Each structure stands twice: as structure tokens, then as C-alpha cells.
CSV table of C-alpha atoms in Angstrom, one decimal:
chain,number,residue,atom,x,y,z
I,255,GLU,CA,-37.1,-14.3,-6.0
I,256,ILE,CA,-34.8,-11.5,-4.8
I,257,ASN,CA,-35.2,-9.4,-7.9
I,258,ALA,CA,-39.0,-9.5,-7.7
I,259,ALA,CA,-38.9,-7.8,-4.3
I,260,VAL,CA,-40.7,-4.5,-3.9
I,261,ALA,CA,-39.8,-1.5,-1.8
I,262,LYS,CA,-39.3,-1.9,2.0
I,263,THR,CA,-39.1,-5.7,1.6
I,264,THR,CA,-37.1,-7.8,4.2
I,265,ILE,CA,-36.1,-11.2,2.9
I,266,GLN,CA,-35.5,-13.5,5.9
I,267,LEU,CA,-33.3,-16.4,5.0
I,268,ALA,CA,-33.9,-19.7,6.8
I,269,ALA,CA,-31.0,-21.6,8.4
I,270,GLY,CA,-29.2,-23.7,5.9
I,271,THR,CA,-26.6,-23.6,3.2
I,272,TYR,CA,-27.1,-21.4,0.1
I,273,ARG,CA,-24.9,-22.5,-2.8
I,274,GLY,CA,-24.3,-20.9,-6.1
I,275,SER,CA,-24.2,-17.3,-7.3
I,276,VAL,CA,-26.7,-14.6,-6.2
I,277,SER,CA,-27.2,-11.3,-8.1
I,278,ILE,CA,-29.1,-8.5,-6.4
I,279,ASN,CA,-30.0,-5.8,-8.9
I,280,LYS,CA,-32.8,-3.6,-7.5
I,281,THR,CA,-33.0,0.2,-7.0
I,282,PHE,CA,-35.0,1.8,-4.3
I,283,ALA,CA,-35.6,5.3,-2.9
I,284,ALA,CA,-33.8,6.3,0.3
I,285,ALA,CA,-36.5,5.1,2.8
I,286,ASP,CA,-37.3,1.9,0.8
I,287,ALA,CA,-34.2,-0.3,1.1
I,288,LEU,CA,-34.3,-4.0,0.4
I,289,ILE,CA,-32.9,-6.1,3.3
I,290,ILE,CA,-31.6,-9.6,2.9
I,291,LYS,CA,-31.2,-11.0,6.4
I,292,GLY,CA,-29.6,-14.3,7.6
I,293,ALA,CA,-31.0,-16.5,10.3
I,294,ALA,CA,-30.0,-16.0,14.0
I,295,SER,CA,-26.5,-17.1,15.0
I,296,PHE,CA,-25.2,-16.8,11.4
I,297,ALA,CA,-27.0,-20.1,10.6
I,298,SER,CA,-27.6,-19.0,7.0
I,299,ILE,CA,-24.4,-20.0,5.2
I,300,ALA,CA,-23.5,-18.7,1.7
I,301,THR,CA,-20.8,-20.5,-0.3
I,302,GLY,CA,-20.9,-18.7,-3.6
I,303,THR,CA,-20.4,-15.3,-5.1
I,304,TRP,CA,-23.0,-12.6,-4.3
I,305,THR,CA,-23.1,-9.4,-6.4
I,306,MET,CA,-24.9,-6.2,-5.4
I,307,THR,CA,-25.7,-3.7,-8.1
I,308,GLY,CA,-28.6,-1.2,-8.2
I,309,ALA,CA,-29.1,0.9,-5.1
I,310,ARG,CA,-30.1,0.8,-1.4
I,311,GLN,CA,-29.8,-2.9,-0.7
I,312,ILE,CA,-28.6,-4.3,2.6
I,313,VAL,CA,-27.0,-7.7,3.2
I,314,THR,CA,-26.8,-8.6,6.9
I,315,GLY,CA,-26.3,-11.5,9.3
I,316,ILE,CA,-25.0,-14.1,6.7
I,317,ASN,CA,-22.1,-16.4,7.2
I,318,PHE,CA,-20.0,-16.4,4.0
I,319,SER,CA,-17.9,-19.5,4.3
I,320,GLY,CA,-15.6,-21.4,2.1
I,321,THR,CA,-13.0,-20.9,-0.6
I,322,GLY,CA,-15.5,-19.4,-3.2
I,323,ALA,CA,-17.7,-17.3,-0.9
I,324,LYS,CA,-17.5,-13.6,-1.5
I,325,ILE,CA,-19.5,-10.5,-2.2
I,326,SER,CA,-18.9,-7.8,-4.8
I,327,VAL,CA,-20.4,-4.4,-4.0
I,328,LYS,CA,-21.3,-2.1,-6.9
I,329,GLY,CA,-24.1,0.4,-7.5
I,330,ALA,CA,-24.8,3.1,-4.9
I,331,ASN,CA,-25.8,3.3,-1.3
I,332,ASN,CA,-25.5,-0.5,-0.8
I,333,LYS,CA,-24.5,-1.9,2.6
I,334,VAL,CA,-22.8,-5.0,3.8
I,335,LEU,CA,-23.5,-5.0,7.6
I,336,GLY,CA,-22.8,-7.5,10.4
I,337,ASN,CA,-21.8,-10.6,8.3
I,338,LYS,CA,-19.1,-13.2,8.9
I,339,PHE,CA,-16.5,-14.1,6.3
I,340,SER,CA,-14.1,-17.0,6.6
I,341,GLY,CA,-12.2,-19.6,4.6
I,342,TRP,CA,-12.0,-17.6,1.4
I,343,VAL,CA,-9.4,-18.1,-1.3
I,344,THR,CA,-10.1,-15.3,-3.6
I,345,THR,CA,-9.0,-11.8,-4.7
I,346,GLY,CA,-11.1,-9.9,-2.2
I,347,VAL,CA,-13.8,-11.6,-0.1
I,348,VAL,CA,-15.5,-8.2,0.0
I,349,SER,CA,-14.7,-6.2,-3.0
I,350,PHE,CA,-15.7,-2.9,-4.7
I,351,GLY,CA,-15.6,-3.8,-8.3
I,352,ASP,CA,-14.7,-1.4,-11.2
I,353,ALA,CA,-17.5,1.2,-11.2
I,354,ALA,CA,-20.0,0.5,-14.0
I,355,SER,CA,-20.6,4.2,-14.1
I,356,SER,CA,-19.7,7.4,-12.2
I,357,ALA,CA,-22.9,6.8,-10.1
I,358,ASP,CA,-21.3,3.9,-8.3
I,359,ALA,CA,-20.6,5.4,-4.9
I,360,ASP,CA,-21.5,5.7,-1.3
I,361,ASN,CA,-21.4,2.0,-0.5
I,362,GLU,CA,-20.7,0.8,3.1
I,363,ILE,CA,-19.0,-2.2,4.8
I,364,ALA,CA,-19.4,-2.2,8.6
I,365,TYR,CA,-19.7,-4.4,11.6
I,366,ASN,CA,-18.4,-7.5,9.8
I,367,GLU,CA,-16.0,-10.2,11.0
I,368,LEU,CA,-13.4,-11.0,8.3
I,369,GLY,CA,-11.2,-14.0,8.9
I,370,PRO,CA,-9.4,-16.2,9.0
I,371,PRO,CA,-9.0,-16.8,5.3
I,372,GLY,CA,-8.5,-20.2,3.8
I,373,THR,CA,-5.3,-21.9,2.6
I,374,GLN,CA,-3.9,-19.8,-0.2
I,375,GLY,CA,-3.6,-22.5,-2.8
I,376,THR,CA,-3.0,-20.9,-6.2
I,377,ILE,CA,-4.4,-17.5,-5.3
I,378,GLN,CA,-1.6,-15.0,-5.2
I,379,TYR,CA,-3.7,-12.1,-3.8
I,380,ASN,CA,-5.8,-13.2,-1.0
I,381,TRP,CA,-7.2,-9.9,0.2
I,382,ALA,CA,-10.0,-9.4,2.7
I,383,VAL,CA,-11.4,-6.0,1.4
I,384,LYS,CA,-10.3,-4.8,-2.1
I,385,GLN,CA,-11.2,-1.8,-4.2
I,386,PHE,CA,-10.6,-2.6,-7.9
I,387,SER,CA,-10.1,0.0,-10.5
I,388,SER,CA,-8.9,0.3,-14.1
I,389,SER,CA,-6.9,2.9,-15.9
I,390,VAL,CA,-9.6,5.6,-16.0
I,391,ALA,CA,-10.9,7.7,-13.0
I,392,SER,CA,-14.5,6.8,-13.7
I,393,SER,CA,-13.7,3.2,-12.7
I,394,VAL,CA,-13.1,4.2,-9.0
I,395,GLN,CA,-16.0,4.0,-6.7
I,396,LEU,CA,-16.2,7.2,-4.5
I,397,ARG,CA,-17.2,7.9,-0.9
I,398,LEU,CA,-16.9,4.4,0.4
I,399,TRP,CA,-17.3,3.9,4.1
I,400,ILE,CA,-15.4,1.0,5.7
I,401,HIS,CA,-15.8,1.0,9.5
I,402,HIS,CA,-16.1,-1.0,12.7
I,403,ASN,CA,-15.0,-4.3,11.1
I,404,LEU,CA,-12.9,-7.0,12.7
I,405,PHE,CA,-10.1,-8.4,10.6
I,406,THR,CA,-8.5,-11.5,12.1
I,407,GLY,CA,-6.2,-14.4,11.4
I,408,GLN,CA,-4.3,-13.4,8.3
I,409,THR,CA,-0.8,-14.8,8.3
I,410,SER,CA,2.4,-14.7,6.3
I,411,ALA,CA,1.3,-17.9,4.6
I,412,ASP,CA,-1.4,-15.9,2.8
I,413,TYR,CA,0.8,-14.4,0.1
I,414,ARG,CA,0.0,-10.7,-0.5
I,415,ALA,CA,-3.0,-11.0,1.8
I,416,ASP,CA,-3.5,-7.4,2.7
I,417,ALA,CA,-6.4,-6.9,5.0
I,418,ILE,CA,-7.5,-3.8,3.0
I,419,GLU,CA,-6.2,-2.8,-0.4
I,420,MET,CA,-7.6,0.3,-2.1
I,421,GLY,CA,-6.6,0.7,-5.8
I,422,GLU,CA,-4.1,-0.9,-8.1
I,423,ALA,CA,-0.3,-1.3,-8.2
I,424,GLY,CA,0.0,0.8,-11.4
I,425,SER,CA,0.2,4.5,-10.7
I,426,TYR,CA,-2.4,5.6,-13.3
I,427,SER,CA,-2.4,9.2,-14.5
I,428,PHE,CA,-5.6,10.2,-12.7
I,429,VAL,CA,-4.3,9.1,-9.2
I,430,PRO,CA,-2.4,12.3,-8.2
I,431,THR,CA,-5.5,14.4,-8.7
I,432,LEU,CA,-8.4,12.1,-7.7
I,433,SER,CA,-10.0,12.7,-4.3
I,434,THR,CA,-12.1,9.6,-3.4
I,435,GLY,CA,-13.8,10.9,-0.3
I,436,THR,CA,-13.5,7.4,1.2
I,437,TYR,CA,-13.4,6.8,5.0
I,438,ILE,CA,-11.6,3.9,6.6
I,439,GLU,CA,-12.2,4.2,10.4
I,440,ASP,CA,-12.6,2.4,13.7
I,441,ASN,CA,-11.6,-1.0,12.4
I,442,TYR,CA,-9.8,-3.5,14.5
I,443,PHE,CA,-7.0,-5.8,13.1
I,444,ASN,CA,-6.3,-8.8,15.4
I,445,ASN,CA,-3.8,-11.6,15.1
I,446,ILE,CA,-2.4,-10.3,11.9
I,447,GLN,CA,0.9,-12.0,11.2
I,448,LEU,CA,1.9,-10.9,7.7
I,449,SER,CA,5.7,-11.0,7.2
I,450,ALA,CA,6.1,-8.3,4.5
I,451,GLU,CA,2.6,-7.2,3.4
I,452,ASN,CA,0.5,-4.2,4.2
I,453,VAL,CA,-2.3,-4.4,6.7
I,454,ILE,CA,-3.9,-1.3,5.0
I,455,ASP,CA,-2.5,-0.6,1.5
I,456,ILE,CA,-3.7,2.7,0.0
I,457,LYS,CA,-3.1,3.5,-3.7
I,458,LEU,CA,-5.7,6.3,-4.1
I,459,GLY,CA,-6.0,9.8,-2.7
I,460,GLY,CA,-8.3,12.0,-0.8
I,461,MET,CA,-9.1,9.4,1.9
I,462,VAL,CA,-9.5,9.6,5.7
I,463,ILE,CA,-7.9,6.7,7.6
I,464,ARG,CA,-8.5,7.2,11.3
I,465,ARG,CA,-8.9,5.5,14.7
I,466,ASN,CA,-8.0,2.1,13.4
I,467,THR,CA,-6.3,-0.4,15.8
I,468,ILE,CA,-3.5,-2.6,14.5
I,469,ALA,CA,-2.9,-5.4,17.0
I,470,ALA,CA,-0.5,-7.2,14.7
I,471,ASN,CA,1.9,-9.9,15.8
I,472,SER,CA,4.6,-8.9,13.3
I,473,SER,CA,6.8,-5.7,13.3
I,474,ALA,CA,6.9,-6.0,9.5
I,475,CYS,CA,3.2,-5.1,9.1
I,476,VAL,CA,2.7,-1.7,7.5
I,477,ILE,CA,0.0,0.9,7.0
I,478,ASP,CA,1.1,2.2,3.6
I,479,ALA,CA,0.2,5.3,1.5
I,480,ARG,CA,1.8,4.1,-1.7
I,481,PHE,CA,0.0,6.3,-4.3
I,482,GLY,CA,-2.5,9.2,-4.2
I,483,ASN,CA,-2.3,12.5,-2.5
I,484,ASN,CA,-4.0,14.6,0.2
I,485,SER,CA,-5.2,11.9,2.6
I,486,ILE,CA,-5.6,12.3,6.3
I,487,TRP,CA,-4.0,9.7,8.7
I,488,GLU,CA,-5.3,10.4,12.2
I,489,SER,CA,-5.3,8.7,15.6
I,490,ASN,CA,-4.4,5.2,14.3
I,491,TYR,CA,-2.9,2.9,17.0
I,492,LEU,CA,-0.2,0.5,15.9
I,493,HIS,CA,0.8,-2.1,18.5
I,494,THR,CA,3.6,-3.1,16.1
I,495,GLY,CA,4.5,-2.1,12.6
I,496,THR,CA,5.0,1.1,10.7
I,497,LEU,CA,3.0,3.9,9.1
I,498,ARG,CA,4.6,4.6,5.8
I,499,ILE,CA,3.7,7.7,3.8
I,500,ALA,CA,4.6,8.5,0.2
I,501,ALA,CA,3.4,11.0,-2.4
I,502,LYS,CA,2.4,14.4,-1.1
I,503,GLY,CA,-0.2,16.6,0.7
I,504,HIS,CA,-1.0,14.1,3.4
I,505,LYS,CA,-1.9,15.1,7.0
I,506,VAL,CA,-0.5,12.8,9.7
I,507,ILE,CA,-2.0,13.6,13.0
I,508,GLY,CA,-1.9,12.0,16.4
I,509,ASN,CA,-1.0,8.4,15.4
I,510,TYR,CA,0.6,6.1,17.9
I,511,GLY,CA,3.3,3.5,17.2
I,512,PRO,CA,5.9,1.4,19.0
């Protein structure tokens, strides 16, 4: 059982399909992380909801496939590394949930392949990566690191299917002063064909968004700073689309667009 694991344990999954929900709630010291590792060639397939709480857990090499497959990252210093996600019909196939406490921070998503999603169905918001928050600052996870991921295959049929959305549509009172310390960098967005949605939608402040490549197929695709102040937008490459900045205090440095 996962939650019976001791420090420095690696749980090697066999090839096969793993249905149902999985909750990982273990806390370890910095050098003692729990690793849950899929079989070679992504032969371990997860079809349900996985939730990470606690601290210093790593999920890697797993194929999250199907409409209900997703992972929610909470706690601290947890990592989602080198997985595949496809076919989802959900509000965030990889999500940072509302922080359970101010200690929820320093989580990482990297080297994953996200897409294509499934047919939208009744889901209105079919995001790939989503940071949820509520009306209080303590609900926002801080110092997230989203890097070196491949986002692919999201289309205009996926209504409101931003590749990355950070924060909520409501401009809460804490947003103008909150500095999240989050980095979104070195991601590649391929075959994105959204008609009027944002590739990266930022609704929080104090972030660094840099060196991302937007190989979108639609000039309507947007990288958007909608709410929040004092972020840095640096060296992003847009094959098509627009970098749109609102609020104040941002630094826009060395970006390239059509």
C-alpha cells in the first residue's frame, strides 16, 4: 500500500491498467522522497483521479489516459515528472488545488506530455494545467515550477481549454499585492488551435513566464496577463498569436512575435 511506504521507497508499477482513485499522503525529509514509477514505455495506465498531499512525493512515467484521469497536486515539494496525459475531459488534468494551508508550496510539474484532450462533452473548462484558488490569499499555492512540458492537440472544439490557467476569473482583493513566486518556463505548445482562448492565462501576480515556445496554428491564441501585478515576461517565442498585458508593474523583455 502506498501510504505504508517508508522513506526512500520506490514503488515500481507493473504494466497494466490502474482504475479508481489513488491518494498519496506521506511526508518525508528532503533526501527521503517516495517515488511512484510506471513501467517502461508508459505501460502503466491510470484512468482515475490521483491526489498528492503531504510532502516530497514523485510520480513519474505513468500514462494518465481517459476522460476521468487526472492528478491533483497539494502539499509541498511534490513532483509530477515525465508522465503522459491524454483524453481527459475535466477541469484541469494536472491541477494545483486550493491550498489546505499556507505550507502548500514548491510543487513541480516538468517533462510531461499533455494532450490531446478528449471530446469536451459537458465540461465547459477543459484545461490542461490549472491552479485553483478561492477568495483568500492563503488558498494560493506559492512558488510553483512548471517547466519543460509539451502541450499538444488542444483545439477550438475544447471550449475554454486553456493550456495553462493560473488563478480564477474573479479579481479577488488579495490579487494586486500577492507575489506567488511561480515560474512557468521552457514549455513547448504544439498544434494548439484555440479560436478565442488563452494558451497561458495568468490571473495572479509575481510570476516569471519565460522561454516558452508557442507554435500555435491560430492567430487568435493569446498569452494573457489578466490579473495580478509585477510579473516578468521574458524571451517567449510566439509563432502566431499575441502577448496581452494588463494590470501594472510587469516587465516585458525580449519576447518575439509575428
